[in-house]
Coordinates of C-alpha atoms in Angstrom, one line a residue:
Chain K
M840 CA 33.5 67.4 -34.6
Q841 CA 30.7 65.1 -35.5
A842 CA 27.8 64.4 -33.4
S843 CA 28.6 60.7 -33.2
R844 CA 32.0 61.5 -31.9
A845 CA 30.8 64.1 -29.5
R846 CA 28.1 61.8 -28.2
L847 CA 30.5 58.8 -27.9
F848 CA 33.0 60.8 -26.2
K849 CA 30.4 61.9 -23.4
E850 CA 29.5 58.2 -23.2
Y851 CA 33.1 57.4 -22.7
K852 CA 33.4 59.8 -20.0
E853 CA 30.1 58.6 -18.4
V854 CA 31.5 55.1 -18.3
Q855 CA 34.8 56.2 -16.7
R856 CA 32.7 58.0 -14.2
E857 CA 30.1 55.2 -13.3
K858 CA 32.8 52.2 -13.7
T859 CA 31.6 50.6 -10.5
A860 CA 28.0 51.4 -10.9
D861 CA 27.0 48.1 -13.0
P862 CA 29.6 45.4 -11.8
D863 CA 28.0 43.1 -14.8
I864 CA 29.3 45.3 -17.4
Q865 CA 32.8 46.6 -18.5
L866 CA 32.6 48.7 -21.6
V867 CA 36.2 49.6 -23.1
C868 CA 36.9 51.9 -25.9
D869 CA 39.3 51.1 -28.6
D870 CA 42.7 53.1 -27.9
S871 CA 42.9 54.6 -31.3
N872 CA 39.3 54.5 -32.6
I873 CA 36.5 55.9 -30.6
F874 CA 33.8 53.9 -33.0
K875 CA 35.2 50.7 -31.8
W876 CA 34.4 49.4 -28.2
T877 CA 34.6 46.1 -26.6
A878 CA 32.2 44.9 -23.6
L879 CA 32.8 42.2 -21.2
I880 CA 29.4 41.0 -19.7
K881 CA 28.8 38.5 -17.1
G882 CA 26.4 35.6 -17.6
P883 CA 23.1 36.5 -15.7
S884 CA 22.6 34.3 -12.6
E885 CA 20.1 31.3 -12.7
T886 CA 20.8 31.0 -16.4
P887 CA 23.1 28.5 -18.2
F888 CA 25.4 31.3 -18.8
E889 CA 26.1 31.9 -15.2
G890 CA 29.9 32.2 -14.2
G891 CA 30.6 33.1 -17.8
V892 CA 32.1 36.2 -19.4
F893 CA 31.2 37.2 -23.0
Q894 CA 33.0 39.4 -24.9
L895 CA 31.1 41.9 -27.1
A896 CA 32.2 43.8 -30.1
F897 CA 30.7 47.2 -30.9
A898 CA 31.1 48.9 -34.4
V899 CA 29.4 52.4 -34.1
P900 CA 28.2 53.8 -37.1
E901 CA 28.9 57.4 -38.1
Q902 CA 25.2 58.3 -37.8
Y903 CA 25.3 57.0 -34.4
P904 CA 23.1 57.7 -32.2
L905 CA 20.5 57.9 -34.9
Q906 CA 21.6 54.6 -36.2
P907 CA 21.9 51.6 -33.7
P908 CA 25.5 50.1 -33.0
Q909 CA 26.2 46.9 -34.4
V910 CA 27.2 44.3 -31.8
R911 CA 28.1 40.8 -31.8
F912 CA 29.5 38.3 -29.5
L913 CA 33.1 37.7 -29.8
T914 CA 32.7 34.9 -27.3
K915 CA 31.0 31.8 -28.5
I916 CA 27.5 31.2 -27.1
F917 CA 24.7 28.8 -27.6
H918 CA 21.7 30.9 -27.7
P919 CA 18.8 31.2 -30.0
N920 CA 19.1 34.6 -30.9
V921 CA 22.9 34.7 -31.6
H922 CA 24.4 33.3 -34.6
F923 CA 26.8 30.3 -33.4
K924 CA 29.3 31.3 -36.0
T925 CA 29.4 34.9 -36.4
G926 CA 28.1 36.0 -33.1
E927 CA 25.5 38.2 -35.0
I928 CA 22.7 39.1 -32.4
C929 CA 19.0 39.2 -33.2
L930 CA 17.7 41.8 -30.9
D931 CA 14.9 44.5 -32.0
I932 CA 16.5 47.4 -30.3
L933 CA 19.6 46.8 -32.5
K934 CA 17.4 46.8 -35.6
N935 CA 14.2 48.6 -35.9
A936 CA 13.2 49.3 -32.3
W937 CA 16.4 51.2 -31.8
S938 CA 16.1 54.6 -30.2
P939 CA 18.7 57.3 -30.0
A940 CA 18.2 57.6 -26.4
W941 CA 19.8 54.3 -25.9
T942 CA 23.5 54.1 -25.1
L943 CA 26.2 51.6 -25.4
Q944 CA 25.7 50.7 -21.7
S945 CA 22.0 50.4 -22.2
V946 CA 22.5 47.8 -25.1
C947 CA 24.7 45.8 -22.9
R948 CA 22.0 45.7 -20.4
A949 CA 19.5 44.8 -23.0
I950 CA 21.7 42.0 -24.2
I951 CA 22.2 40.4 -20.6
A952 CA 18.2 40.6 -20.5
L953 CA 18.2 38.8 -23.8
M954 CA 20.4 36.0 -22.6
A955 CA 18.3 35.5 -19.6
H956 CA 14.9 35.6 -21.8
P957 CA 15.9 34.0 -25.2
E958 CA 13.1 34.6 -28.0
P959 CA 13.1 31.1 -29.6
D960 CA 10.6 32.3 -32.2
S961 CA 12.9 34.3 -34.1
P962 CA 16.1 32.2 -34.0
L963 CA 19.6 32.8 -35.5
N964 CA 20.7 29.5 -34.0
C965 CA 18.1 27.1 -35.1
D966 CA 19.3 24.2 -33.3
S967 CA 19.1 26.1 -30.0
G968 CA 15.7 27.6 -31.1
N969 CA 14.5 24.3 -32.0
L970 CA 15.3 22.7 -28.6
L971 CA 13.5 25.6 -26.8
R972 CA 10.4 25.4 -29.1
S973 CA 10.2 21.8 -28.7
G974 CA 10.0 22.1 -24.8
D975 CA 13.4 20.8 -24.2
T976 CA 14.5 23.2 -21.7
R977 CA 17.0 20.7 -20.0
G978 CA 18.7 20.0 -23.3
Y979 CA 18.8 23.5 -24.4
Q980 CA 20.3 24.5 -20.7
S981 CA 22.9 21.6 -20.8
M982 CA 23.9 22.6 -24.3
A983 CA 24.3 26.2 -23.5
R984 CA 26.0 25.4 -20.0
M985 CA 28.5 23.3 -21.9
Y986 CA 29.5 25.9 -24.0
T987 CA 29.7 28.5 -21.5
R988 CA 32.1 26.1 -19.7
L989 CA 34.0 25.7 -22.8
A990 CA 34.2 29.3 -24.1
A991 CA 33.3 31.7 -21.6
M992 CA 35.0 30.6 -18.3
P993 CA 38.6 31.0 -17.6
K994 CA 40.5 28.1 -18.3
K995 CA 41.7 26.4 -15.0
G996 CA 45.2 25.4 -14.7
Chain R
M10 CA 10.2 88.8 8.9
V11 CA 9.0 91.1 6.3
S12 CA 5.8 91.6 8.2
D13 CA 7.4 92.7 11.4
S14 CA 9.1 95.5 9.4
I15 CA 6.1 96.5 7.8
T16 CA 3.8 96.4 11.1
N17 CA 6.3 98.2 13.0
A18 CA 6.9 101.0 10.5
P19 CA 3.6 102.8 9.9
I20 CA 2.5 102.6 13.5
P21 CA 3.9 106.1 14.6
S22 CA 2.2 107.5 11.7
A23 CA -1.3 106.7 12.6
P24 CA -2.1 109.0 15.3
N25 CA -0.8 112.0 13.3
S26 CA -3.8 114.0 11.9
R27 CA -2.2 116.8 10.2
D28 CA -2.0 116.8 6.5
F29 CA 1.5 117.6 6.0
S30 CA 3.1 115.5 8.6
K31 CA 1.0 112.6 7.4
K32 CA 2.2 113.1 4.1
K33 CA 5.6 113.1 5.4
R34 CA 5.2 110.1 7.4
A35 CA 4.0 108.1 4.7
N36 CA 6.9 108.9 2.6
R37 CA 9.1 107.9 5.6
S38 CA 7.3 104.8 6.3
A39 CA 7.2 103.9 2.7
K40 CA 11.1 104.4 2.4
L41 CA 11.7 102.6 5.6
K42 CA 9.6 99.6 4.2
Q43 CA 11.6 99.7 1.1
C44 CA 15.0 100.1 2.7
K45 CA 14.0 97.1 4.9
L46 CA 12.7 94.8 1.8
D47 CA 15.9 95.6 0.1
A48 CA 18.0 95.0 3.1
R49 CA 16.3 91.7 3.4
R50 CA 16.7 90.9 -0.3
E51 CA 20.4 91.7 -0.2
Q52 CA 20.7 89.3 2.8
W53 CA 19.1 86.6 0.8
L54 CA 21.0 87.1 -2.1
S55 CA 24.2 87.2 -0.3
Q56 CA 23.1 83.8 1.6
V57 CA 22.3 82.5 -2.0
A58 CA 25.7 83.5 -3.1
V59 CA 27.4 81.7 -0.2
K60 CA 25.4 78.7 -0.8
S61 CA 25.6 78.5 -4.6
K62 CA 29.2 77.5 -4.3
G63 CA 28.0 74.2 -3.0
C64 CA 25.7 72.5 -5.6
K65 CA 22.5 72.5 -7.3
E66 CA 20.3 71.8 -4.5
E67 CA 21.3 74.7 -2.5
G68 CA 20.4 76.7 -5.6
N69 CA 16.9 75.2 -5.3
C70 CA 17.0 76.1 -1.5
A71 CA 17.9 79.6 -2.2
K72 CA 15.0 79.6 -4.9
K73 CA 12.8 78.6 -2.1
E74 CA 13.5 81.1 0.0
R75 CA 12.9 83.4 -2.6
D76 CA 9.6 81.9 -3.1
R77 CA 8.8 82.2 0.5
S78 CA 9.7 85.7 0.7
L79 CA 7.3 86.4 -2.0
E80 CA 4.8 84.5 -0.4
N81 CA 5.0 85.6 3.2
P82 CA 2.7 88.6 3.0
R83 CA 0.0 86.4 1.3
R84 CA 0.5 83.8 3.9
R85 CA 0.0 86.5 6.6
D86 CA -3.1 87.6 5.0
Q87 CA -4.1 84.0 5.1
D88 CA -3.5 83.7 8.9
N89 CA -5.4 86.7 9.4
N90 CA -8.3 85.6 7.5
D91 CA -11.0 83.4 9.2
D92 CA -12.3 81.8 6.0
G93 CA -8.9 80.4 5.0
S94 CA -10.3 77.3 3.7
I95 CA -11.9 79.1 0.7
H96 CA -8.5 80.4 -0.4
H97 CA -7.0 77.0 -0.4
E98 CA -9.8 75.8 -2.6
S99 CA -9.4 78.6 -5.0
D100 CA -5.6 78.1 -4.9
S101 CA -6.0 74.5 -5.6
E102 CA -8.6 74.9 -8.3
S103 CA -6.5 77.2 -10.4
P104 CA -3.4 75.3 -10.9
S105 CA -5.2 72.3 -11.9
N106 CA -6.1 73.9 -15.1
S107 CA -3.5 74.2 -17.8
P108 CA -0.8 76.6 -17.0
T109 CA -2.3 79.0 -19.7
N110 CA -5.4 79.1 -18.1
S111 CA -4.3 79.5 -14.6
L112 CA -1.9 82.4 -15.6
L113 CA -4.5 84.1 -17.7
G114 CA -7.4 83.6 -15.3
G115 CA -5.2 84.4 -12.3
G116 CA -3.8 87.5 -13.7
G117 CA -6.8 88.6 -15.5
G118 CA -9.1 87.9 -12.8
S119 CA -7.0 89.5 -10.1
G120 CA -6.4 92.5 -12.5
G121 CA -10.2 93.1 -12.7
S122 CA -11.3 92.4 -9.3
D123 CA -8.4 94.4 -8.1
S124 CA -9.1 97.4 -10.2
G125 CA -12.8 97.2 -9.3
T126 CA -12.2 97.6 -5.5
N127 CA -9.6 100.0 -6.2
F128 CA -12.2 102.5 -7.7
V129 CA -15.1 101.4 -5.9
G130 CA -13.9 100.9 -2.5
S131 CA -13.2 104.8 -2.5
S132 CA -10.7 104.1 0.1
S133 CA -7.4 105.2 -1.2
S134 CA -5.5 103.3 1.2
R135 CA -6.3 100.1 -0.5
S136 CA -5.2 101.2 -3.8
S137 CA -1.8 102.3 -2.5
I138 CA -1.4 99.0 -0.7
S139 CA -1.9 97.0 -3.7
G140 CA 0.2 99.2 -5.9
S141 CA 3.0 99.5 -3.5
S142 CA 2.9 96.0 -2.9
S143 CA 3.1 94.8 -6.4
G144 CA 5.6 97.5 -7.1
G145 CA 7.7 95.7 -4.5
C146 CA 7.5 92.6 -6.4
C147 CA 8.0 94.5 -9.6
S148 CA 11.4 95.9 -8.2
G149 CA 12.2 92.3 -7.2
S150 CA 11.8 90.8 -10.4
I151 CA 13.7 93.8 -11.9
T152 CA 16.8 92.8 -9.8
E153 CA 16.5 89.3 -10.6
E154 CA 16.3 90.0 -14.3
E155 CA 19.5 91.9 -14.1
E156 CA 21.3 89.3 -12.3
E157 CA 20.1 86.5 -14.3
D158 CA 19.7 87.7 -17.9
G159 CA 18.8 84.4 -19.2
C160 CA 15.5 83.7 -17.7
L161 CA 14.2 87.2 -17.2
D162 CA 11.0 86.5 -18.8
D163 CA 10.1 83.8 -16.8
W164 CA 11.3 85.2 -13.4
E165 CA 8.9 88.2 -14.3
A166 CA 6.1 85.8 -15.1
V167 CA 6.6 83.9 -11.9
A168 CA 6.7 87.0 -10.0
D169 CA 3.6 88.3 -11.8
A170 CA 1.8 85.1 -10.9
L171 CA 2.8 85.6 -7.3
A172 CA 1.6 89.1 -7.3
A173 CA -1.5 88.1 -9.1
D174 CA -2.0 85.6 -6.1
D175 CA -1.3 88.4 -3.6
D176 CA -3.7 90.6 -5.4
N177 CA -6.2 88.0 -5.5
N178 CA -6.3 87.6 -1.8
K179 CA -6.0 91.2 -0.8
P180 CA -9.4 92.6 -2.0
E181 CA -11.4 90.0 -0.1
P182 CA -10.1 90.3 3.5
E183 CA -9.8 93.5 4.8
P184 CA -6.4 94.2 5.1
E185 CA -5.5 93.9 8.6
N186 CA -1.9 94.9 8.6
S187 CA -1.0 98.2 10.4
Y188 CA 0.2 99.3 7.2
S189 CA -3.3 99.5 5.8
Q190 CA -4.7 100.5 9.2
S191 CA -2.7 103.7 9.4
P192 CA -4.2 105.7 6.5
S193 CA -7.8 104.6 7.6
E194 CA -7.1 105.9 11.0
S195 CA -5.9 109.0 9.7
Q196 CA -8.8 109.0 7.4
L197 CA -11.1 109.0 10.5
S198 CA -9.1 111.9 11.8
M199 CA -9.4 113.5 8.7
Q200 CA -13.1 113.3 8.5
S201 CA -13.2 114.7 12.0
D202 CA -11.1 117.9 10.6
S203 CA -13.5 118.0 7.8
T204 CA -10.6 117.9 5.4
P205 CA -11.5 116.4 2.0
E206 CA -10.5 112.9 1.4
L207 CA -8.9 114.0 -1.8
T208 CA -5.8 115.7 -0.3
N209 CA -5.5 112.3 1.8
G210 CA -5.5 110.5 -1.4
L211 CA -3.3 112.6 -3.1
G212 CA -0.6 112.4 -0.1
L213 CA -0.9 108.6 -0.7
D214 CA -0.6 108.8 -4.3
S215 CA 2.6 110.9 -3.9
A216 CA 3.8 108.6 -1.4
N217 CA 3.3 105.7 -3.6
S218 CA 5.0 107.2 -6.5
M219 CA 7.8 108.1 -4.3
T220 CA 8.4 104.4 -3.3
E221 CA 8.3 103.6 -7.1
T222 CA 10.8 106.1 -8.0
E223 CA 12.9 105.0 -5.0
S224 CA 12.6 101.3 -5.8
A225 CA 13.7 102.4 -9.2
R226 CA 16.5 104.1 -7.8
M227 CA 17.7 101.4 -5.5
V228 CA 17.3 98.8 -8.1
P229 CA 20.7 99.2 -9.7
R230 CA 22.3 99.7 -6.4
I231 CA 21.2 96.3 -5.2
S232 CA 22.4 94.6 -8.4
G233 CA 25.5 96.5 -8.1
N234 CA 26.1 95.4 -4.9
N235 CA 25.6 91.8 -5.5
T236 CA 28.2 90.9 -7.8
Q237 CA 28.2 87.3 -6.2
A238 CA 25.1 86.5 -7.6
W239 CA 24.8 84.3 -10.5
R240 CA 25.4 85.6 -14.0
P241 CA 24.3 83.4 -16.8
D242 CA 28.1 82.5 -17.6
D243 CA 28.9 81.9 -13.9
A244 CA 30.2 78.6 -13.1
Y245 CA 28.6 78.2 -9.8
R246 CA 25.1 79.1 -11.1
P247 CA 23.0 76.0 -11.0
Q248 CA 22.5 74.7 -14.4
S249 CA 19.0 74.0 -13.7
L250 CA 17.9 77.5 -13.0
P251 CA 16.7 78.6 -16.6
N252 CA 14.9 75.1 -17.2
L253 CA 13.2 75.7 -13.9
A254 CA 11.8 78.9 -14.9
K255 CA 11.2 77.9 -18.3
Q256 CA 9.1 74.9 -17.2
R257 CA 5.7 75.7 -19.0
S258 CA 3.7 72.9 -17.3
F259 CA 3.7 73.9 -13.6
P260 CA 2.6 71.0 -11.8
A261 CA -0.3 71.1 -9.8
T262 CA 1.5 71.3 -6.5
N263 CA 3.7 74.2 -7.8
R264 CA 1.2 76.6 -7.1
H265 CA 0.6 75.8 -3.5
F266 CA 2.9 78.1 -2.1
G267 CA 1.6 77.0 1.1
H268 CA 4.4 74.3 0.9
G269 CA 7.0 76.9 0.7
G270 CA 7.5 76.4 -3.0
V271 CA 9.7 73.3 -2.0
P272 CA 7.9 70.9 -4.4
W273 CA 8.3 73.5 -7.2
S274 CA 12.0 73.4 -7.7
R275 CA 12.2 69.6 -6.9
N276 CA 9.6 68.6 -9.6
S277 CA 10.8 70.7 -12.1
V278 CA 14.4 69.5 -11.7
L279 CA 13.1 66.1 -12.4
G280 CA 10.8 67.0 -15.0
A281 CA 13.3 68.6 -17.3
P282 CA 16.7 67.1 -18.0
S283 CA 19.5 69.7 -18.0
S284 CA 21.1 67.9 -21.1
C285 CA 19.8 66.3 -24.3
P286 CA 19.7 62.6 -23.8
I287 CA 20.6 62.3 -27.4
C288 CA 23.8 64.6 -28.1
Y289 CA 24.4 65.0 -24.0
E290 CA 24.7 68.7 -24.9
D291 CA 23.0 71.2 -22.3
L292 CA 19.6 72.2 -23.1
D293 CA 19.3 76.0 -23.5
L294 CA 16.0 77.8 -22.8
T295 CA 14.4 77.3 -26.1
D296 CA 15.3 73.4 -25.8
S297 CA 14.1 73.1 -22.4
S298 CA 10.7 74.5 -23.4
F299 CA 10.4 72.6 -26.3
L300 CA 8.2 69.5 -26.0
P301 CA 8.0 67.6 -29.3
C302 CA 6.1 64.5 -28.1
L303 CA 2.9 63.8 -25.9
C304 CA 5.3 61.2 -24.0
G305 CA 7.2 64.1 -22.5
F306 CA 10.5 63.1 -23.9
R307 CA 12.7 66.1 -24.1
L308 CA 15.5 66.8 -26.6
C309 CA 17.4 69.6 -28.1
L310 CA 16.0 71.2 -31.4
F311 CA 19.1 70.1 -33.3
C312 CA 18.6 66.4 -32.4
H313 CA 14.9 66.9 -33.0
K314 CA 15.6 68.0 -36.5
R315 CA 18.0 65.1 -37.3
I316 CA 15.5 62.7 -36.2
L317 CA 13.1 64.2 -38.4
E318 CA 15.3 63.9 -41.3
E319 CA 15.8 60.1 -40.5
D320 CA 13.0 58.0 -39.2
G321 CA 11.2 60.9 -37.4
R322 CA 10.4 58.8 -34.6
C323 CA 10.3 59.9 -30.8
P324 CA 13.4 58.5 -29.0
G325 CA 11.2 58.1 -25.8
C326 CA 8.2 56.2 -27.4
R327 CA 9.1 55.3 -30.6
K328 CA 5.9 56.8 -32.1
P329 CA 6.3 58.8 -35.3
Y330 CA 6.5 62.6 -34.6
E331 CA 4.5 64.0 -37.5
H332 CA 1.7 66.0 -36.7
D333 CA 3.0 66.1 -33.2
Q334 CA 5.6 68.4 -34.5
V335 CA 3.1 70.9 -35.4
E336 CA 1.6 70.7 -32.3
S337 CA 4.5 71.2 -30.2
E338 CA 5.2 74.5 -32.3
A339 CA 1.8 75.6 -31.3
S340 CA 2.5 74.8 -27.9
V341 CA 5.6 76.5 -27.7
Q342 CA 3.9 79.5 -29.3
G343 CA 1.1 79.3 -27.0
G344 CA 3.8 79.2 -24.1
S345 CA 5.4 82.6 -25.3
L346 CA 1.9 83.9 -25.5
T347 CA 0.9 83.0 -22.2
F348 CA 4.0 84.8 -20.8
R349 CA 3.3 87.8 -22.5
L350 CA -0.3 87.9 -21.7
A351 CA 0.5 87.3 -18.1
R352 CA 2.6 90.3 -18.2
S353 CA 0.2 92.7 -19.7
C354 CA -2.4 91.5 -17.2
S355 CA 0.0 92.1 -14.4
M356 CA 0.5 95.5 -15.8
I357 CA -3.2 96.0 -15.4
A358 CA -2.9 94.9 -11.9
R359 CA -0.1 97.1 -11.0
S360 CA -2.0 100.3 -12.5

């Protein structure tokens, strides 16, 4: 058994055991492929993403955990560090700052933290980054809230 | 507990003045003491066995108890001693150094001073005390060795360190337990009888050797009886045990056995994870003594090798391993060296 598979299996068991530990994160493994995971995360409170539920897709490489998992948003989100079309995430721990000590669970936590604290200086979504860099916090927040309502909230009725 | 048995046992032997009966008494009291110690140990071990069905925490409790048991005679000495503060100071000083130094210094120093008093003090009583007491510690470490093959080195090292502490304290205060008094009293009576001290010493020596042979004989019996004690492959055996023992960096509080050794087990449980944070496999003895990075992040040797083959950065602090690796190897070697030296020093102290 590869080390990555063994490790993912352990993580899976960990997730099953601590299902209620973090109510903001719901990690689900693909039924047939342990290298494909999806996560549902709640938008952090006091941000424009509050109340939304965002879906993440994890593609875990064979070299995991030495290589970081590839994560992207499946739910549309207006955020300077998330590509608006592809959902790609610009986050250092998913690139060069990755450490094998991180887990899928901790990656989810890092993404929640990124949602609450955007980094407009390394934008993937230039429109969003420009709004923040020009100091138009209100404009950014209203755009982000609108997309949260459109894409990340359960449709009423 | 142990102190009672010791103080009670030799008292009847004190008034005896004749050489032959004295020798006999000494043998008997030594035997009695050994039996009681063994019984006590068995009791603890069976308690441990019962408790170990619970969880890790209780394993630690058992360890605590064992620590206390080893520590008991020493604490008694401290109580009897007037200037206990000096001892506390010296206790707190030695562990503040690196574990290597403290182990070396404690073992070597005690060995030297002990043997010095043994020969200079001319009272063979003292040598018999230290000899038999360390012999008791020795037998204890042997039993534990046999029950827990996985960590025999470390238990021995710990027991040696404790014995060294014991010996450290012994020479300074005049031994006040009746165990030591009985020979000295008999010595007085001897002198009145104008019998050479030599015979007395010989008798005690034979008693001493008797206890040692006895302990050697009793060891297998104990380990045979305690089939409930943990074996390396026992499911109930706390996983953290080998890690605890293998922990090279004893935190300063560890050596304060005045606290009953409680922080010892707790701290090292927190200090060393039981499984590798990278692959989640259990850390074995070598892994748990492996400290590849100064940041203290521990991982198993397999993962360490894989990381070195890739980007070579510590997962804990993301700094490159590089020369740290050499250092870690050196420190691992140093650790084993420490244990070896500590053991040899304790051998000196024992003889």
